[in-house]
Amino acid sequence: MKTSASPYERNANRLTIFLLITLVGVSVTGSILLTGPIPTHFNGNGQADHFGSPDTLLILPIVCLCIVGVLWAIRYTPTELMNFPGPRTPDNTVHQRQNFDQLFATIRFLVAGLFLCIAGQISWASIHHQKQVSLWPSFLFIALVGVSTVISVIRAYKLSAR
């Protein structure tokens, strides 16, 4: 049983699409305008430790689109194949499905945001000839995925107690 998208999920999808379009724009613009080697990898201290062609920026939207595409495809998993806490009543199944769909909409949004942040930091470091970036934005996005997952699991158990 597939439910229709909630307003939260529709808005998260719109924001995800906006971030993906922005990511493609930043990556294409960077690959055209940036010259010389650009940082393509940063160590645990945020210092650039690998450099490549500006065209390597084009890899980011491709990888991001693949990940987000898989997360969107998971949305079409039949509810009957899902495992969630509590009894499988029609009401509980609908609420658990909505909880699942909202979690994956959030994760898709955060993944697109993370990749845009990475492309932005690489472009910024290249434009300003910096050899170091701040790692906190990447850690923030990763932490938000974890927090979203924990909130969704807690919500799933609360829904099962109904």
JSON list of N, CA, C and O in Angstrom, two decimals, residues 24-83:
[
{"chain": "A", "resi": 24, "resn": "VAL", "atom": "N", "xyz": [24.38, 21.12, -9.65]},
{"chain": "A", "resi": 24, "resn": "VAL", "atom": "CA", "xyz": [24.79, 20.99, -11.05]},
{"chain": "A", "resi": 24, "resn": "VAL", "atom": "C", "xyz": [25.33, 22.33, -11.55]},
{"chain": "A", "resi": 24, "resn": "VAL", "atom": "O", "xyz": [26.38, 22.39, -12.20]},
{"chain": "A", "resi": 25, "resn": "GLY", "atom": "N", "xyz": [24.64, 23.41, -11.22]},
{"chain": "A", "resi": 25, "resn": "GLY", "atom": "CA", "xyz": [25.10, 24.74, -11.64]},
{"chain": "A", "resi": 25, "resn": "GLY", "atom": "C", "xyz": [26.46, 25.10, -11.09]},
{"chain": "A", "resi": 25, "resn": "GLY", "atom": "O", "xyz": [27.34, 25.58, -11.82]},
{"chain": "A", "resi": 26, "resn": "VAL", "atom": "N", "xyz": [26.66, 24.87, -9.79]},
{"chain": "A", "resi": 26, "resn": "VAL", "atom": "CA", "xyz": [27.95, 25.17, -9.16]},
{"chain": "A", "resi": 26, "resn": "VAL", "atom": "C", "xyz": [29.05, 24.32, -9.78]},
{"chain": "A", "resi": 26, "resn": "VAL", "atom": "O", "xyz": [30.15, 24.81, -10.08]},
{"chain": "A", "resi": 27, "resn": "SER", "atom": "N", "xyz": [28.77, 23.06, -10.00]},
{"chain": "A", "resi": 27, "resn": "SER", "atom": "CA", "xyz": [29.78, 22.14, -10.55]},
{"chain": "A", "resi": 27, "resn": "SER", "atom": "C", "xyz": [30.14, 22.48, -11.99]},
{"chain": "A", "resi": 27, "resn": "SER", "atom": "O", "xyz": [31.32, 22.52, -12.35]},
{"chain": "A", "resi": 28, "resn": "VAL", "atom": "N", "xyz": [29.14, 22.75, -12.81]},
{"chain": "A", "resi": 28, "resn": "VAL", "atom": "CA", "xyz": [29.41, 23.09, -14.21]},
{"chain": "A", "resi": 28, "resn": "VAL", "atom": "C", "xyz": [30.13, 24.43, -14.29]},
{"chain": "A", "resi": 28, "resn": "VAL", "atom": "O", "xyz": [31.13, 24.57, -15.02]},
{"chain": "A", "resi": 29, "resn": "THR", "atom": "N", "xyz": [29.66, 25.41, -13.53]},
{"chain": "A", "resi": 29, "resn": "THR", "atom": "CA", "xyz": [30.32, 26.72, -13.52]},
{"chain": "A", "resi": 29, "resn": "THR", "atom": "C", "xyz": [31.76, 26.60, -13.05]},
{"chain": "A", "resi": 29, "resn": "THR", "atom": "O", "xyz": [32.67, 27.18, -13.65]},
{"chain": "A", "resi": 30, "resn": "GLY", "atom": "N", "xyz": [31.97, 25.84, -11.98]},
{"chain": "A", "resi": 30, "resn": "GLY", "atom": "CA", "xyz": [33.33, 25.64, -11.48]},
{"chain": "A", "resi": 30, "resn": "GLY", "atom": "C", "xyz": [34.22, 24.95, -12.48]},
{"chain": "A", "resi": 30, "resn": "GLY", "atom": "O", "xyz": [35.40, 25.32, -12.64]},
{"chain": "A", "resi": 31, "resn": "SER", "atom": "N", "xyz": [33.70, 23.96, -13.17]},
{"chain": "A", "resi": 31, "resn": "SER", "atom": "CA", "xyz": [34.53, 23.24, -14.14]},
{"chain": "A", "resi": 31, "resn": "SER", "atom": "C", "xyz": [34.90, 24.12, -15.33]},
{"chain": "A", "resi": 31, "resn": "SER", "atom": "O", "xyz": [35.93, 23.92, -15.95]},
{"chain": "A", "resi": 32, "resn": "ILE", "atom": "N", "xyz": [34.04, 25.10, -15.63]},
{"chain": "A", "resi": 32, "resn": "ILE", "atom": "CA", "xyz": [34.32, 26.01, -16.74]},
{"chain": "A", "resi": 32, "resn": "ILE", "atom": "C", "xyz": [35.25, 27.14, -16.32]},
{"chain": "A", "resi": 32, "resn": "ILE", "atom": "O", "xyz": [36.20, 27.47, -17.03]},
{"chain": "A", "resi": 33, "resn": "LEU", "atom": "N", "xyz": [34.99, 27.74, -15.15]},
{"chain": "A", "resi": 33, "resn": "LEU", "atom": "CA", "xyz": [35.69, 28.96, -14.76]},
{"chain": "A", "resi": 33, "resn": "LEU", "atom": "C", "xyz": [36.99, 28.74, -13.99]},
{"chain": "A", "resi": 33, "resn": "LEU", "atom": "O", "xyz": [37.89, 29.58, -14.06]},
{"chain": "A", "resi": 34, "resn": "LEU", "atom": "N", "xyz": [37.08, 27.65, -13.24]},
{"chain": "A", "resi": 34, "resn": "LEU", "atom": "CA", "xyz": [38.28, 27.44, -12.44]},
{"chain": "A", "resi": 34, "resn": "LEU", "atom": "C", "xyz": [39.43, 26.97, -13.32]},
{"chain": "A", "resi": 34, "resn": "LEU", "atom": "O", "xyz": [39.23, 26.24, -14.28]},
{"chain": "A", "resi": 35, "resn": "THR", "atom": "N", "xyz": [40.63, 27.41, -12.95]},
{"chain": "A", "resi": 35, "resn": "THR", "atom": "CA", "xyz": [41.81, 27.02, -13.72]},
{"chain": "A", "resi": 35, "resn": "THR", "atom": "C", "xyz": [42.80, 26.31, -12.82]},
{"chain": "A", "resi": 35, "resn": "THR", "atom": "O", "xyz": [42.78, 26.46, -11.60]},
{"chain": "A", "resi": 36, "resn": "GLY", "atom": "N", "xyz": [43.67, 25.56, -13.45]},
{"chain": "A", "resi": 36, "resn": "GLY", "atom": "CA", "xyz": [44.72, 24.87, -12.70]},
{"chain": "A", "resi": 36, "resn": "GLY", "atom": "C", "xyz": [44.17, 23.77, -11.83]},
{"chain": "A", "resi": 36, "resn": "GLY", "atom": "O", "xyz": [42.96, 23.51, -11.81]},
{"chain": "A", "resi": 37, "resn": "PRO", "atom": "N", "xyz": [45.03, 23.16, -11.09]},
{"chain": "A", "resi": 37, "resn": "PRO", "atom": "CA", "xyz": [44.56, 22.09, -10.21]},
{"chain": "A", "resi": 37, "resn": "PRO", "atom": "C", "xyz": [43.72, 22.66, -9.06]},
{"chain": "A", "resi": 37, "resn": "PRO", "atom": "O", "xyz": [44.01, 23.73, -8.54]},
{"chain": "A", "resi": 38, "resn": "ILE", "atom": "N", "xyz": [42.67, 21.95, -8.72]},
{"chain": "A", "resi": 38, "resn": "ILE", "atom": "CA", "xyz": [41.81, 22.33, -7.61]},
{"chain": "A", "resi": 38, "resn": "ILE", "atom": "C", "xyz": [41.87, 21.24, -6.55]},
{"chain": "A", "resi": 38, "resn": "ILE", "atom": "O", "xyz": [42.15, 20.08, -6.86]},
{"chain": "A", "resi": 39, "resn": "PRO", "atom": "N", "xyz": [41.64, 21.58, -5.28]},
{"chain": "A", "resi": 39, "resn": "PRO", "atom": "CA", "xyz": [41.62, 20.53, -4.26]},
{"chain": "A", "resi": 39, "resn": "PRO", "atom": "C", "xyz": [40.43, 19.60, -4.48]},
{"chain": "A", "resi": 39, "resn": "PRO", "atom": "O", "xyz": [39.32, 20.07, -4.73]},
{"chain": "A", "resi": 40, "resn": "THR", "atom": "N", "xyz": [40.68, 18.33, -4.43]},
{"chain": "A", "resi": 40, "resn": "THR", "atom": "CA", "xyz": [39.61, 17.35, -4.62]},
{"chain": "A", "resi": 40, "resn": "THR", "atom": "C", "xyz": [39.40, 16.45, -3.41]},
{"chain": "A", "resi": 40, "resn": "THR", "atom": "O", "xyz": [38.44, 15.69, -3.36]},
{"chain": "A", "resi": 41, "resn": "HIS", "atom": "N", "xyz": [40.29, 16.55, -2.44]},
{"chain": "A", "resi": 41, "resn": "HIS", "atom": "CA", "xyz": [40.14, 15.77, -1.22]},
{"chain": "A", "resi": 41, "resn": "HIS", "atom": "C", "xyz": [40.80, 16.51, -0.08]},
{"chain": "A", "resi": 41, "resn": "HIS", "atom": "O", "xyz": [41.80, 17.20, -0.28]},
{"chain": "A", "resi": 42, "resn": "PHE", "atom": "N", "xyz": [40.22, 16.38, 1.10]},
{"chain": "A", "resi": 42, "resn": "PHE", "atom": "CA", "xyz": [40.75, 17.05, 2.29]},
{"chain": "A", "resi": 42, "resn": "PHE", "atom": "C", "xyz": [40.94, 16.02, 3.39]},
{"chain": "A", "resi": 42, "resn": "PHE", "atom": "O", "xyz": [40.12, 15.10, 3.55]},
{"chain": "A", "resi": 43, "resn": "ASN", "atom": "N", "xyz": [42.01, 16.17, 4.15]},
{"chain": "A", "resi": 43, "resn": "ASN", "atom": "CA", "xyz": [42.27, 15.22, 5.24]},
{"chain": "A", "resi": 43, "resn": "ASN", "atom": "C", "xyz": [41.41, 15.57, 6.46]},
{"chain": "A", "resi": 43, "resn": "ASN", "atom": "O", "xyz": [40.58, 16.47, 6.40]},
{"chain": "A", "resi": 44, "resn": "GLY", "atom": "N", "xyz": [41.64, 14.88, 7.54]},
{"chain": "A", "resi": 44, "resn": "GLY", "atom": "CA", "xyz": [40.85, 15.07, 8.75]},
{"chain": "A", "resi": 44, "resn": "GLY", "atom": "C", "xyz": [40.99, 16.44, 9.38]},
{"chain": "A", "resi": 44, "resn": "GLY", "atom": "O", "xyz": [40.18, 16.81, 10.23]},
{"chain": "A", "resi": 45, "resn": "ASN", "atom": "N", "xyz": [41.98, 17.21, 9.00]},
{"chain": "A", "resi": 45, "resn": "ASN", "atom": "CA", "xyz": [42.16, 18.56, 9.50]},
{"chain": "A", "resi": 45, "resn": "ASN", "atom": "C", "xyz": [41.61, 19.61, 8.54]},
{"chain": "A", "resi": 45, "resn": "ASN", "atom": "O", "xyz": [41.76, 20.81, 8.77]},
{"chain": "A", "resi": 46, "resn": "GLY", "atom": "N", "xyz": [41.04, 19.17, 7.43]},
{"chain": "A", "resi": 46, "resn": "GLY", "atom": "CA", "xyz": [40.50, 20.09, 6.45]},
{"chain": "A", "resi": 46, "resn": "GLY", "atom": "C", "xyz": [41.52, 20.61, 5.46]},
{"chain": "A", "resi": 46, "resn": "GLY", "atom": "O", "xyz": [41.24, 21.49, 4.66]},
{"chain": "A", "resi": 47, "resn": "GLN", "atom": "N", "xyz": [42.73, 20.03, 5.49]},
{"chain": "A", "resi": 47, "resn": "GLN", "atom": "CA", "xyz": [43.78, 20.47, 4.57]},
{"chain": "A", "resi": 47, "resn": "GLN", "atom": "C", "xyz": [43.71, 19.65, 3.28]},
{"chain": "A", "resi": 47, "resn": "GLN", "atom": "O", "xyz": [43.54, 18.43, 3.32]},
{"chain": "A", "resi": 48, "resn": "ALA", "atom": "N", "xyz": [43.87, 20.35, 2.16]},
{"chain": "A", "resi": 48, "resn": "ALA", "atom": "CA", "xyz": [43.83, 19.67, 0.87]},
{"chain": "A", "resi": 48, "resn": "ALA", "atom": "C", "xyz": [45.00, 18.70, 0.77]},
{"chain": "A", "resi": 48, "resn": "ALA", "atom": "O", "xyz": [46.14, 19.07, 1.04]},
{"chain": "A", "resi": 49, "resn": "ASP", "atom": "N", "xyz": [44.71, 17.45, 0.42]},
{"chain": "A", "resi": 49, "resn": "ASP", "atom": "CA", "xyz": [45.79, 16.47, 0.27]},
{"chain": "A", "resi": 49, "resn": "ASP", "atom": "C", "xyz": [45.75, 15.77, -1.09]},
{"chain": "A", "resi": 49, "resn": "ASP", "atom": "O", "xyz": [46.51, 14.85, -1.34]},
{"chain": "A", "resi": 50, "resn": "HIS", "atom": "N", "xyz": [44.85, 16.20, -1.96]},
{"chain": "A", "resi": 50, "resn": "HIS", "atom": "CA", "xyz": [44.81, 15.66, -3.31]},
{"chain": "A", "resi": 50, "resn": "HIS", "atom": "C", "xyz": [44.25, 16.75, -4.23]},
{"chain": "A", "resi": 50, "resn": "HIS", "atom": "O", "xyz": [43.33, 17.47, -3.86]},
{"chain": "A", "resi": 51, "resn": "PHE", "atom": "N", "xyz": [44.81, 16.85, -5.40]},
{"chain": "A", "resi": 51, "resn": "PHE", "atom": "CA", "xyz": [44.40, 17.89, -6.35]},
{"chain": "A", "resi": 51, "resn": "PHE", "atom": "C", "xyz": [44.06, 17.25, -7.69]},
{"chain": "A", "resi": 51, "resn": "PHE", "atom": "O", "xyz": [44.56, 16.17, -8.01]},
{"chain": "A", "resi": 52, "resn": "GLY", "atom": "N", "xyz": [43.20, 17.91, -8.43]},
{"chain": "A", "resi": 52, "resn": "GLY", "atom": "CA", "xyz": [42.81, 17.39, -9.74]},
{"chain": "A", "resi": 52, "resn": "GLY", "atom": "C", "xyz": [42.34, 18.50, -10.65]},
{"chain": "A", "resi": 52, "resn": "GLY", "atom": "O", "xyz": [42.36, 19.68, -10.31]},
{"chain": "A", "resi": 53, "resn": "SER", "atom": "N", "xyz": [41.85, 18.11, -11.78]},
{"chain": "A", "resi": 53, "resn": "SER", "atom": "CA", "xyz": [41.33, 19.02, -12.79]},
{"chain": "A", "resi": 53, "resn": "SER", "atom": "C", "xyz": [40.01, 19.62, -12.31]},
{"chain": "A", "resi": 53, "resn": "SER", "atom": "O", "xyz": [39.25, 18.97, -11.58]},
{"chain": "A", "resi": 54, "resn": "PRO", "atom": "N", "xyz": [39.69, 20.85, -12.73]},
{"chain": "A", "resi": 54, "resn": "PRO", "atom": "CA", "xyz": [38.38, 21.41, -12.40]},
{"chain": "A", "resi": 54, "resn": "PRO", "atom": "C", "xyz": [37.22, 20.54, -12.89]},
{"chain": "A", "resi": 54, "resn": "PRO", "atom": "O", "xyz": [36.13, 20.59, -12.32]},
{"chain": "A", "resi": 55, "resn": "ASP", "atom": "N", "xyz": [37.45, 19.74, -13.91]},
{"chain": "A", "resi": 55, "resn": "ASP", "atom": "CA", "xyz": [36.40, 18.84, -14.41]},
{"chain": "A", "resi": 55, "resn": "ASP", "atom": "C", "xyz": [35.99, 17.79, -13.38]},
{"chain": "A", "resi": 55, "resn": "ASP", "atom": "O", "xyz": [34.91, 17.21, -13.50]},
{"chain": "A", "resi": 56, "resn": "THR", "atom": "N", "xyz": [36.84, 17.54, -12.39]},
{"chain": "A", "resi": 56, "resn": "THR", "atom": "CA", "xyz": [36.47, 16.57, -11.36]},
{"chain": "A", "resi": 56, "resn": "THR", "atom": "C", "xyz": [35.27, 17.04, -10.54]},
{"chain": "A", "resi": 56, "resn": "THR", "atom": "O", "xyz": [34.62, 16.23, -9.90]},
{"chain": "A", "resi": 57, "resn": "LEU", "atom": "N", "xyz": [34.98, 18.34, -10.57]},
{"chain": "A", "resi": 57, "resn": "LEU", "atom": "CA", "xyz": [33.78, 18.84, -9.89]},
{"chain": "A", "resi": 57, "resn": "LEU", "atom": "C", "xyz": [32.51, 18.21, -10.46]},
{"chain": "A", "resi": 57, "resn": "LEU", "atom": "O", "xyz": [31.50, 18.10, -9.77]},
{"chain": "A", "resi": 58, "resn": "LEU", "atom": "N", "xyz": [32.57, 17.78, -11.72]},
{"chain": "A", "resi": 58, "resn": "LEU", "atom": "CA", "xyz": [31.39, 17.20, -12.36]},
{"chain": "A", "resi": 58, "resn": "LEU", "atom": "C", "xyz": [31.04, 15.82, -11.80]},
{"chain": "A", "resi": 58, "resn": "LEU", "atom": "O", "xyz": [29.93, 15.33, -12.00]},
{"chain": "A", "resi": 59, "resn": "ILE", "atom": "N", "xyz": [31.97, 15.22, -11.09]},
{"chain": "A", "resi": 59, "resn": "ILE", "atom": "CA", "xyz": [31.70, 13.91, -10.48]},
{"chain": "A", "resi": 59, "resn": "ILE", "atom": "C", "xyz": [30.70, 14.05, -9.33]},
{"chain": "A", "resi": 59, "resn": "ILE", "atom": "O", "xyz": [29.87, 13.17, -9.12]},
{"chain": "A", "resi": 60, "resn": "LEU", "atom": "N", "xyz": [30.77, 15.18, -8.61]},
{"chain": "A", "resi": 60, "resn": "LEU", "atom": "CA", "xyz": [29.89, 15.36, -7.45]},
{"chain": "A", "resi": 60, "resn": "LEU", "atom": "C", "xyz": [28.41, 15.27, -7.79]},
{"chain": "A", "resi": 60, "resn": "LEU", "atom": "O", "xyz": [27.67, 14.53, -7.13]},
{"chain": "A", "resi": 61, "resn": "PRO", "atom": "N", "xyz": [27.92, 16.02, -8.79]},
{"chain": "A", "resi": 61, "resn": "PRO", "atom": "CA", "xyz": [26.48, 15.89, -9.07]},
{"chain": "A", "resi": 61, "resn": "PRO", "atom": "C", "xyz": [26.10, 14.51, -9.59]},
{"chain": "A", "resi": 61, "resn": "PRO", "atom": "O", "xyz": [24.99, 14.03, -9.31]},
{"chain": "A", "resi": 62, "resn": "ILE", "atom": "N", "xyz": [27.00, 13.85, -10.29]},
{"chain": "A", "resi": 62, "resn": "ILE", "atom": "CA", "xyz": [26.69, 12.50, -10.79]},
{"chain": "A", "resi": 62, "resn": "ILE", "atom": "C", "xyz": [26.51, 11.54, -9.63]},
{"chain": "A", "resi": 62, "resn": "ILE", "atom": "O", "xyz": [25.52, 10.80, -9.56]},
{"chain": "A", "resi": 63, "resn": "VAL", "atom": "N", "xyz": [27.44, 11.58, -8.68]},
{"chain": "A", "resi": 63, "resn": "VAL", "atom": "CA", "xyz": [27.35, 10.69, -7.51]},
{"chain": "A", "resi": 63, "resn": "VAL", "atom": "C", "xyz": [26.12, 11.05, -6.67]},
{"chain": "A", "resi": 63, "resn": "VAL", "atom": "O", "xyz": [25.37, 10.17, -6.23]},
{"chain": "A", "resi": 64, "resn": "CYS", "atom": "N", "xyz": [25.90, 12.34, -6.48]},
{"chain": "A", "resi": 64, "resn": "CYS", "atom": "CA", "xyz": [24.76, 12.79, -5.69]},
{"chain": "A", "resi": 64, "resn": "CYS", "atom": "C", "xyz": [23.44, 12.36, -6.34]},
{"chain": "A", "resi": 64, "resn": "CYS", "atom": "O", "xyz": [22.54, 11.87, -5.66]},
{"chain": "A", "resi": 65, "resn": "LEU", "atom": "N", "xyz": [23.33, 12.54, -7.64]},
{"chain": "A", "resi": 65, "resn": "LEU", "atom": "CA", "xyz": [22.11, 12.14, -8.34]},
{"chain": "A", "resi": 65, "resn": "LEU", "atom": "C", "xyz": [21.87, 10.63, -8.22]},
{"chain": "A", "resi": 65, "resn": "LEU", "atom": "O", "xyz": [20.73, 10.19, -8.08]},
{"chain": "A", "resi": 66, "resn": "CYS", "atom": "N", "xyz": [22.94, 9.85, -8.25]},
{"chain": "A", "resi": 66, "resn": "CYS", "atom": "CA", "xyz": [22.80, 8.40, -8.08]},
{"chain": "A", "resi": 66, "resn": "CYS", "atom": "C", "xyz": [22.29, 8.05, -6.69]},
{"chain": "A", "resi": 66, "resn": "CYS", "atom": "O", "xyz": [21.37, 7.24, -6.53]},
{"chain": "A", "resi": 67, "resn": "ILE", "atom": "N", "xyz": [22.88, 8.67, -5.67]},
{"chain": "A", "resi": 67, "resn": "ILE", "atom": "CA", "xyz": [22.47, 8.39, -4.29]},
{"chain": "A", "resi": 67, "resn": "ILE", "atom": "C", "xyz": [21.03, 8.83, -4.06]},
{"chain": "A", "resi": 67, "resn": "ILE", "atom": "O", "xyz": [20.21, 8.07, -3.53]},
{"chain": "A", "resi": 68, "resn": "VAL", "atom": "N", "xyz": [20.71, 10.05, -4.47]},
{"chain": "A", "resi": 68, "resn": "VAL", "atom": "CA", "xyz": [19.34, 10.56, -4.28]},
{"chain": "A", "resi": 68, "resn": "VAL", "atom": "C", "xyz": [18.36, 9.72, -5.11]},
{"chain": "A", "resi": 68, "resn": "VAL", "atom": "O", "xyz": [17.25, 9.43, -4.65]},
{"chain": "A", "resi": 69, "resn": "GLY", "atom": "N", "xyz": [18.77, 9.30, -6.30]},
{"chain": "A", "resi": 69, "resn": "GLY", "atom": "CA", "xyz": [17.91, 8.45, -7.12]},
{"chain": "A", "resi": 69, "resn": "GLY", "atom": "C", "xyz": [17.59, 7.12, -6.43]},
{"chain": "A", "resi": 69, "resn": "GLY", "atom": "O", "xyz": [16.44, 6.67, -6.45]},
{"chain": "A", "resi": 70, "resn": "VAL", "atom": "N", "xyz": [18.58, 6.51, -5.82]},
{"chain": "A", "resi": 70, "resn": "VAL", "atom": "CA", "xyz": [18.35, 5.27, -5.08]},
{"chain": "A", "resi": 70, "resn": "VAL", "atom": "C", "xyz": [17.41, 5.53, -3.90]},
{"chain": "A", "resi": 70, "resn": "VAL", "atom": "O", "xyz": [16.48, 4.76, -3.64]},
{"chain": "A", "resi": 71, "resn": "LEU", "atom": "N", "xyz": [17.63, 6.64, -3.20]},
{"chain": "A", "resi": 71, "resn": "LEU", "atom": "CA", "xyz": [16.76, 6.97, -2.06]},
{"chain": "A", "resi": 71, "resn": "LEU", "atom": "C", "xyz": [15.33, 7.26, -2.52]},
{"chain": "A", "resi": 71, "resn": "LEU", "atom": "O", "xyz": [14.37, 6.97, -1.80]},
{"chain": "A", "resi": 72, "resn": "TRP", "atom": "N", "xyz": [15.18, 7.83, -3.70]},
{"chain": "A", "resi": 72, "resn": "TRP", "atom": "CA", "xyz": [13.84, 8.04, -4.25]},
{"chain": "A", "resi": 72, "resn": "TRP", "atom": "C", "xyz": [13.22, 6.71, -4.66]},
{"chain": "A", "resi": 72, "resn": "TRP", "atom": "O", "xyz": [12.02, 6.49, -4.47]},
{"chain": "A", "resi": 73, "resn": "ALA", "atom": "N", "xyz": [14.00, 5.83, -5.23]},
{"chain": "A", "resi": 73, "resn": "ALA", "atom": "CA", "xyz": [13.48, 4.51, -5.64]},
{"chain": "A", "resi": 73, "resn": "ALA", "atom": "C", "xyz": [13.01, 3.70, -4.44]},
{"chain": "A", "resi": 73, "resn": "ALA", "atom": "O", "xyz": [12.01, 2.98, -4.52]},
{"chain": "A", "resi": 74, "resn": "ILE", "atom": "N", "xyz": [13.70, 3.85, -3.32]},
{"chain": "A", "resi": 74, "resn": "ILE", "atom": "CA", "xyz": [13.30, 3.13, -2.10]},
{"chain": "A", "resi": 74, "resn": "ILE", "atom": "C", "xyz": [11.90, 3.55, -1.67]},
{"chain": "A", "resi": 74, "resn": "ILE", "atom": "O", "xyz": [11.16, 2.77, -1.08]},
{"chain": "A", "resi": 75, "resn": "ARG", "atom": "N", "xyz": [11.52, 4.76, -2.01]},
{"chain": "A", "resi": 75, "resn": "ARG", "atom": "CA", "xyz": [10.17, 5.27, -1.68]},
{"chain": "A", "resi": 75, "resn": "ARG", "atom": "C", "xyz": [9.09, 4.35, -2.24]},
{"chain": "A", "resi": 75, "resn": "ARG", "atom": "O", "xyz": [7.99, 4.28, -1.72]},
{"chain": "A", "resi": 76, "resn": "TYR", "atom": "N", "xyz": [9.40, 3.63, -3.31]},
{"chain": "A", "resi": 76, "resn": "TYR", "atom": "CA", "xyz": [8.41, 2.78, -3.96]},
{"chain": "A", "resi": 76, "resn": "TYR", "atom": "C", "xyz": [8.45, 1.33, -3.49]},
{"chain": "A", "resi": 76, "resn": "TYR", "atom": "O", "xyz": [7.83, 0.46, -4.10]},
{"chain": "A", "resi": 77, "resn": "THR", "atom": "N", "xyz": [9.15, 1.08, -2.41]},
{"chain": "A", "resi": 77, "resn": "THR", "atom": "CA", "xyz": [9.14, -0.25, -1.80]},
{"chain": "A", "resi": 77, "resn": "THR", "atom": "C", "xyz": [7.74, -0.53, -1.28]},
{"chain": "A", "resi": 77, "resn": "THR", "atom": "O", "xyz": [7.16, 0.31, -0.57]},
{"chain": "A", "resi": 78, "resn": "PRO", "atom": "N", "xyz": [7.17, -1.67, -1.60]},
{"chain": "A", "resi": 78, "resn": "PRO", "atom": "CA", "xyz": [5.83, -1.98, -1.08]},
{"chain": "A", "resi": 78, "resn": "PRO", "atom": "C", "xyz": [5.84, -2.03, 0.45]},
{"chain": "A", "resi": 78, "resn": "PRO", "atom": "O", "xyz": [6.76, -2.57, 1.06]},
{"chain": "A", "resi": 79, "resn": "THR", "atom": "N", "xyz": [4.81, -1.46, 1.04]},
{"chain": "A", "resi": 79, "resn": "THR", "atom": "CA", "xyz": [4.71, -1.42, 2.50]},
{"chain": "A", "resi": 79, "resn": "THR", "atom": "C", "xyz": [4.71, -2.82, 3.09]},
{"chain": "A", "resi": 79, "resn": "THR", "atom": "O", "xyz": [5.23, -3.03, 4.19]},
{"chain": "A", "resi": 80, "resn": "GLU", "atom": "N", "xyz": [4.19, -3.79, 2.35]},
{"chain": "A", "resi": 80, "resn": "GLU", "atom": "CA", "xyz": [4.14, -5.17, 2.85]},
{"chain": "A", "resi": 80, "resn": "GLU", "atom": "C", "xyz": [5.53, -5.74, 3.08]},
{"chain": "A", "resi": 80, "resn": "GLU", "atom": "O", "xyz": [5.70, -6.68, 3.86]},
{"chain": "A", "resi": 81, "resn": "LEU", "atom": "N", "xyz": [6.54, -5.22, 2.40]},
{"chain": "A", "resi": 81, "resn": "LEU", "atom": "CA", "xyz": [7.91, -5.71, 2.56]},
{"chain": "A", "resi": 81, "resn": "LEU", "atom": "C", "xyz": [8.67, -5.00, 3.67]},
{"chain": "A", "resi": 81, "resn": "LEU", "atom": "O", "xyz": [9.82, -5.35, 3.95]},
{"chain": "A", "resi": 82, "resn": "MET", "atom": "N", "xyz": [8.05, -4.00, 4.28]},
{"chain": "A", "resi": 82, "resn": "MET", "atom": "CA", "xyz": [8.73, -3.22, 5.31]},
{"chain": "A", "resi": 82, "resn": "MET", "atom": "C", "xyz": [8.56, -3.85, 6.68]},
{"chain": "A", "resi": 82, "resn": "MET", "atom": "O", "xyz": [7.55, -4.49, 6.97]},
{"chain": "A", "resi": 83, "resn": "ASN", "atom": "N", "xyz": [9.57, -3.65, 7.48]},
{"chain": "A", "resi": 83, "resn": "ASN", "atom": "CA", "xyz": [9.55, -4.14, 8.85]},
{"chain": "A", "resi": 83, "resn": "ASN", "atom": "C", "xyz": [9.51, -2.92, 9.77]},
{"chain": "A", "resi": 83, "resn": "ASN", "atom": "O", "xyz": [10.40, -2.09, 9.74]}
]
